[in-house]
Amino acid sequence: MIDLKNFDAVIFDMDGVLTDSEPLWKIAMEEVFRSVGCSLTREDFQKTVGLRIDEVCEFWYKEAAWE
C-alpha cells in the first residue's frame, strides 16, 4: 500500500503527454471490439488515433457495425 502522506502532489496523465498510452488503448479497444463481434486490429485503430472514445465507437460502428 502506498502511503499518500509522503506525496505533495500527484500528476494524472490522461492524454499521453507523460506516457505513450496509445499502445495500451489499442490493446484494450481490440479486446472490447472483439467482445461485440467486431474483429478490428491494432493496425485498424491507426485510423482513429486522437479521437475521443465516443468518436472512435461512432467511426467503427459506421465502418464495421456490430450487434
CSV table of C-alpha atoms in Angstrom, one decimal:
chain,number,residue,atom,x,y,z
A,1,MET,CA,0.0,0.0,0.0
A,2,ILE,CA,1.3,3.5,-0.9
A,3,ASP,CA,1.4,6.0,2.0
A,4,LEU,CA,-0.2,9.1,0.4
A,5,LYS,CA,1.1,11.3,3.2
A,6,ASN,CA,4.6,11.1,1.5
A,7,PHE,CA,3.4,13.0,-1.6
A,8,ASP,CA,2.9,16.7,-2.1
A,9,ALA,CA,1.2,16.3,-5.5
A,10,VAL,CA,0.1,13.7,-7.9
A,11,ILE,CA,0.0,14.2,-11.7
A,12,PHE,CA,-2.6,12.4,-13.8
A,13,ASP,CA,-1.6,11.9,-17.4
A,14,MET,CA,-4.8,11.4,-19.2
A,15,ASP,CA,-3.8,12.5,-22.7
A,16,GLY,CA,-0.5,10.7,-23.3
A,17,VAL,CA,1.9,13.6,-22.6
A,18,LEU,CA,4.0,11.9,-20.0
A,19,THR,CA,3.4,8.3,-21.1
A,20,ASP,CA,2.6,7.0,-24.5
A,21,SER,CA,-0.7,5.3,-23.7
A,22,GLU,CA,-1.8,4.7,-27.3
A,23,PRO,CA,-0.4,1.1,-27.5
A,24,LEU,CA,-2.4,0.2,-24.4
A,25,TRP,CA,-5.6,1.8,-25.8
A,26,LYS,CA,-5.2,-0.2,-29.0
A,27,ILE,CA,-4.9,-3.5,-26.9
A,28,ALA,CA,-8.0,-2.6,-24.9
A,29,MET,CA,-10.0,-1.5,-27.9
A,30,GLU,CA,-9.1,-4.7,-29.8
A,31,GLU,CA,-10.4,-6.8,-26.9
A,32,VAL,CA,-13.6,-4.7,-26.4
A,33,PHE,CA,-14.5,-4.6,-30.1
A,34,ARG,CA,-13.8,-8.3,-30.4
A,35,SER,CA,-16.2,-9.0,-27.5
A,36,VAL,CA,-19.0,-7.5,-29.5
A,37,GLY,CA,-18.1,-9.4,-32.7
A,38,CYS,CA,-16.1,-6.7,-34.4
A,39,SER,CA,-12.7,-8.1,-35.4
A,40,LEU,CA,-10.6,-4.9,-35.7
A,41,THR,CA,-6.9,-5.0,-35.2
A,42,ARG,CA,-4.4,-2.6,-33.6
A,43,GLU,CA,-3.4,-1.5,-37.1
A,44,ASP,CA,-7.0,-0.6,-37.9
A,45,PHE,CA,-7.0,1.7,-34.9
A,46,GLN,CA,-4.4,3.9,-36.5
A,47,LYS,CA,-7.3,5.5,-38.4
A,48,THR,CA,-8.8,6.8,-35.1
A,49,VAL,CA,-5.7,8.0,-33.2
A,50,GLY,CA,-6.5,11.2,-31.4
A,51,LEU,CA,-10.3,10.8,-31.4
A,52,ARG,CA,-12.3,10.6,-28.2
A,53,ILE,CA,-13.7,7.1,-27.3
A,54,ASP,CA,-17.2,8.1,-28.3
A,55,GLU,CA,-15.9,9.3,-31.7
A,56,VAL,CA,-14.0,6.0,-32.1
A,57,CYS,CA,-17.1,4.0,-31.4
A,58,GLU,CA,-19.2,6.0,-33.8
A,59,PHE,CA,-16.5,5.8,-36.5
A,60,TRP,CA,-16.1,2.0,-36.2
A,61,TYR,CA,-19.9,1.4,-35.9
A,62,LYS,CA,-20.3,3.1,-39.3
A,63,GLU,CA,-17.4,1.1,-40.8
A,64,ALA,CA,-18.0,-2.3,-39.3
A,65,ALA,CA,-21.3,-2.4,-37.4
A,66,TRP,CA,-21.7,-4.9,-34.6
A,67,GLU,CA,-24.8,-6.3,-33.0
